[in-house]
Short mmCIF file of C-alpha atoms in Angstrom, two decimals:
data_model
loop_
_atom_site.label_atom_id
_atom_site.label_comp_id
_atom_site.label_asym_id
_atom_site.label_seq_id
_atom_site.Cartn_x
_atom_site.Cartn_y
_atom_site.Cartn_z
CA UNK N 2 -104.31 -66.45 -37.36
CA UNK N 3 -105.84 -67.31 -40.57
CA UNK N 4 -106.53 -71.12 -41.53
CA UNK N 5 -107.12 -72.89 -44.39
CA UNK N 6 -106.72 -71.57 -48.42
CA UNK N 7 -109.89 -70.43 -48.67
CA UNK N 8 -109.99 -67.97 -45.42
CA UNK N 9 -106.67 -66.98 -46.82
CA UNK N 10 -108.08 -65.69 -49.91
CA UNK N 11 -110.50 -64.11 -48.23
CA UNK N 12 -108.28 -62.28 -46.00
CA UNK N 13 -105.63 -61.36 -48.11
CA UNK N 14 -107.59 -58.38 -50.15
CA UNK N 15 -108.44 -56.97 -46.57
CA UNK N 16 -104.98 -57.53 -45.53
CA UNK N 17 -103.46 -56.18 -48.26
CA UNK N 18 -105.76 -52.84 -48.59
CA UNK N 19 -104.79 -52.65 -44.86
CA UNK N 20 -101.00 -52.63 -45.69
CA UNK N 21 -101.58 -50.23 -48.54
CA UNK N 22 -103.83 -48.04 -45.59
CA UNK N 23 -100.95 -48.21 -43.06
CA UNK N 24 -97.99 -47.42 -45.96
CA UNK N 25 -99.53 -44.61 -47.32
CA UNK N 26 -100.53 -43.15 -43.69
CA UNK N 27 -96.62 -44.14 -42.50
CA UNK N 28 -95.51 -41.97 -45.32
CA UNK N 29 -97.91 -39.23 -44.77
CA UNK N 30 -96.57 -38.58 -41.42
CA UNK N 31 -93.01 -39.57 -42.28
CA UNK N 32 -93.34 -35.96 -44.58
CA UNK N 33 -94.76 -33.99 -41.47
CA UNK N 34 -92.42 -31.29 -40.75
CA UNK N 35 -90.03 -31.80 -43.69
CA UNK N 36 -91.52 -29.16 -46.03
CA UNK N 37 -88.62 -26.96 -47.14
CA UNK N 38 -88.30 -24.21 -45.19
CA UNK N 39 -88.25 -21.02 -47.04
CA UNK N 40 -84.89 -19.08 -47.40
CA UNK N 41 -84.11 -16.78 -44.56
CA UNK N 42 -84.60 -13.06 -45.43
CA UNK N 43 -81.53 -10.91 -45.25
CA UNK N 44 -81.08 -8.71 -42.57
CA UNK N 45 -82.38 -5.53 -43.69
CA UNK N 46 -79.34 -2.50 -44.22
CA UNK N 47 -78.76 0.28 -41.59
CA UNK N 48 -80.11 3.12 -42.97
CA UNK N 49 -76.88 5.48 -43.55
CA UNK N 50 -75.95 8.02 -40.78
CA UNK N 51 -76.86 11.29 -42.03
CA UNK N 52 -75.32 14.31 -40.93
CA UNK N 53 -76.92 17.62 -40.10
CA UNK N 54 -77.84 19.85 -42.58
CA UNK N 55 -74.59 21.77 -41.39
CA UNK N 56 -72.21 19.19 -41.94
CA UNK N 57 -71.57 19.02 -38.23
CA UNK N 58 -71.26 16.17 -35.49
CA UNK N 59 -71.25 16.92 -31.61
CA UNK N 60 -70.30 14.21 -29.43
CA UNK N 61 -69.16 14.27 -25.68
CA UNK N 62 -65.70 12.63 -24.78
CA UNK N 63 -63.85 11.31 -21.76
CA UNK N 64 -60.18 12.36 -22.55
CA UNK N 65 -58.30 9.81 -21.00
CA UNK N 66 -54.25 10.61 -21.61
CA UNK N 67 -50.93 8.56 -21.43
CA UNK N 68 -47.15 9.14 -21.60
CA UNK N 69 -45.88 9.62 -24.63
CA UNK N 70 -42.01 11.41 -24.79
CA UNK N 71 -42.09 15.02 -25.16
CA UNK N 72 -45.47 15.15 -26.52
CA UNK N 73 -47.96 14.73 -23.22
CA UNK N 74 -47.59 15.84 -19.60
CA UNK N 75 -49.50 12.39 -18.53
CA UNK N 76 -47.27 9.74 -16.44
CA UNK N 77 -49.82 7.31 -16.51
CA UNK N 78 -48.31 4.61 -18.95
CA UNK N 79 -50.46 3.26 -22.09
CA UNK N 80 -51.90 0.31 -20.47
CA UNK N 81 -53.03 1.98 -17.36
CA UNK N 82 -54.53 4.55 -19.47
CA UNK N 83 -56.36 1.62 -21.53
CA UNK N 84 -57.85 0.44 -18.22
CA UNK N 85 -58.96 3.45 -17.02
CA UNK N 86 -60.51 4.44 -20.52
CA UNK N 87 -62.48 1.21 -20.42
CA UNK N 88 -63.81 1.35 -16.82
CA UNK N 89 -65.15 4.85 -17.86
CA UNK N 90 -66.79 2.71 -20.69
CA UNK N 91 -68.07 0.13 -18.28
CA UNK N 92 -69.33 2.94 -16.02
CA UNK N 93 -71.15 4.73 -19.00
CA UNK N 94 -72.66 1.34 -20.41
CA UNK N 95 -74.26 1.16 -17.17
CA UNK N 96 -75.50 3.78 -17.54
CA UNK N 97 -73.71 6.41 -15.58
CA UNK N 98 -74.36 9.65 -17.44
CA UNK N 99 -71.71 10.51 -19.53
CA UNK N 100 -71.34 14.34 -18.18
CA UNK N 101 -70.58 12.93 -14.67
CA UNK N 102 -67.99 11.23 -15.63
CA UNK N 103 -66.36 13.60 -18.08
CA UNK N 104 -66.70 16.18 -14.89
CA UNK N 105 -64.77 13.45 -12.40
CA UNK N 106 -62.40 11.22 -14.99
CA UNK N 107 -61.59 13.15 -18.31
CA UNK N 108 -57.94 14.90 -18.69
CA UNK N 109 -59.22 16.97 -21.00
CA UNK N 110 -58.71 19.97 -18.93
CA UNK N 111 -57.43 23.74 -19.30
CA UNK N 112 -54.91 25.38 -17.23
CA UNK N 113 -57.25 25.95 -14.14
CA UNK N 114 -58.07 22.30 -14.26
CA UNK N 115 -61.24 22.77 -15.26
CA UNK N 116 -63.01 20.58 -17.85
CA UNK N 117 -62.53 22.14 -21.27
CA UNK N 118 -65.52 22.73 -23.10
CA UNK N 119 -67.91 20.66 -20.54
CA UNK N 120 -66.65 17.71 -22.77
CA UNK N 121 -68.55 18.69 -25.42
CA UNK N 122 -67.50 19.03 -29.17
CA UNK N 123 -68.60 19.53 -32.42
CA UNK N 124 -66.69 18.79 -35.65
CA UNK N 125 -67.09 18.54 -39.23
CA UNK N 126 -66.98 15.50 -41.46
CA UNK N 127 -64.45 17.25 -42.95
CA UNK N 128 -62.61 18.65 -40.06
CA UNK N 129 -58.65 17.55 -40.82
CA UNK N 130 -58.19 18.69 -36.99
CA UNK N 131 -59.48 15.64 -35.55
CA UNK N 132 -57.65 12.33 -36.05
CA UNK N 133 -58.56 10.44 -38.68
CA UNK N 134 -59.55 7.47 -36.38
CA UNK N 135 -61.36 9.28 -34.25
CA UNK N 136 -63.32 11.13 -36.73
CA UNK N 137 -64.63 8.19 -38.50
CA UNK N 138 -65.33 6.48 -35.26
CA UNK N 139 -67.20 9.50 -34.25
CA UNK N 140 -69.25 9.26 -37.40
CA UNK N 141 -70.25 5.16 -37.76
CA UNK N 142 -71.62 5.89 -34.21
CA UNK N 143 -75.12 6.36 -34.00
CA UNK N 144 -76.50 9.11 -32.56
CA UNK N 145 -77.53 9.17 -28.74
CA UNK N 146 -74.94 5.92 -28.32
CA UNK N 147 -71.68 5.24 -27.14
CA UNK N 148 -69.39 4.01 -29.28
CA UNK N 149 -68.38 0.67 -28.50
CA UNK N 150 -64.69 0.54 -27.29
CA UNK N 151 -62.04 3.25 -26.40
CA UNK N 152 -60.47 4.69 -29.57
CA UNK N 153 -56.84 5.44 -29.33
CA UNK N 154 -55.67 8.62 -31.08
CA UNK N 155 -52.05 7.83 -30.22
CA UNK N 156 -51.91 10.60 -27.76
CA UNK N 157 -55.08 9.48 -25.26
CA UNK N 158 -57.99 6.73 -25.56
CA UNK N 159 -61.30 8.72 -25.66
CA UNK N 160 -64.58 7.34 -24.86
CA UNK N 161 -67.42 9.40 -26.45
CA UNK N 162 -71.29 9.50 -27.17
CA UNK N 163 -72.27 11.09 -29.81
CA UNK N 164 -75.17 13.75 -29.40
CA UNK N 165 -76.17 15.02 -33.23
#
């Protein structure tokens, strides 16, 4: 505690040099951490799926059919075929490879029963064979992954990887 006017005097130019010390230090920290942080950088672009110099795709399906009247010989109805179709998904995700399970699940078979084609396709971008939806799923999938969900052609869900 300070006494008297004179020690007052005395002690004011200290004190005050001290506030002046312990403002400017307060504010000093009080900017720590608040510079502006600089903008975020955009995610940088796919690069675009090329295709072969042929033109071609190949990609390996599961074929997984339902009813529809007077146009498939499946029974199983649309929602049991959506199941099934995704469990093969699951499966595959997991890693399961995907020739195994066109060999035990896909009903894309010929008349012996046999798998048609071991599964195995190739198309071209242009190919007005294929449906539409499943063509252009076929080609936004990377190659060497499986596409992400079951695409429904309106005849069967197929779950495919594509392989060039």
């Amino acid at each position: 505690m300070i006494r008297g006017r004179a020690a007052l005097r005395r002690a004011l130019p200290r004190t005050a040099v001290r506030a002046l010390v312990a403002l400017a230090l307060a504010a000093a920290l009080a900017a720590c951490g608040d510079a502006p942080t600089p903008p975020a950088t955009p995610p940088t672009p796919a690069p675009p799926k090329l295709l072969p110099a042929d033109g071609t795709v190949e990609f390996t399906q599961v074929l997984v059919g339902y009813r529809v009247q007077g146009r498939t010989p499946f029974q199983r109805s649309k929602s049991e075929a959506l199941t099934r179709a995704q469990m093969v998904l699951t499966r595959a995700q997991a890693g399961e490879p995907m020739e195994n399970l066109v060999r035990e699940l896909t009903d894309d078979r010929n008349d012996a029963g046999d798998v048609f084609n071991r599964g195995s396709y190739t198309i071209a971008k242009s190919d007005r064979r294929v449906v539409r939806v499943l063509r252009e799923a076929i080609l936004d999938t990377p190659v060497g992954a499986l596409h992400h969900r079951p695409v429904d052609t309106g005849l069967a869900f197929v779950v495919f990887r594509r392989d060039r």
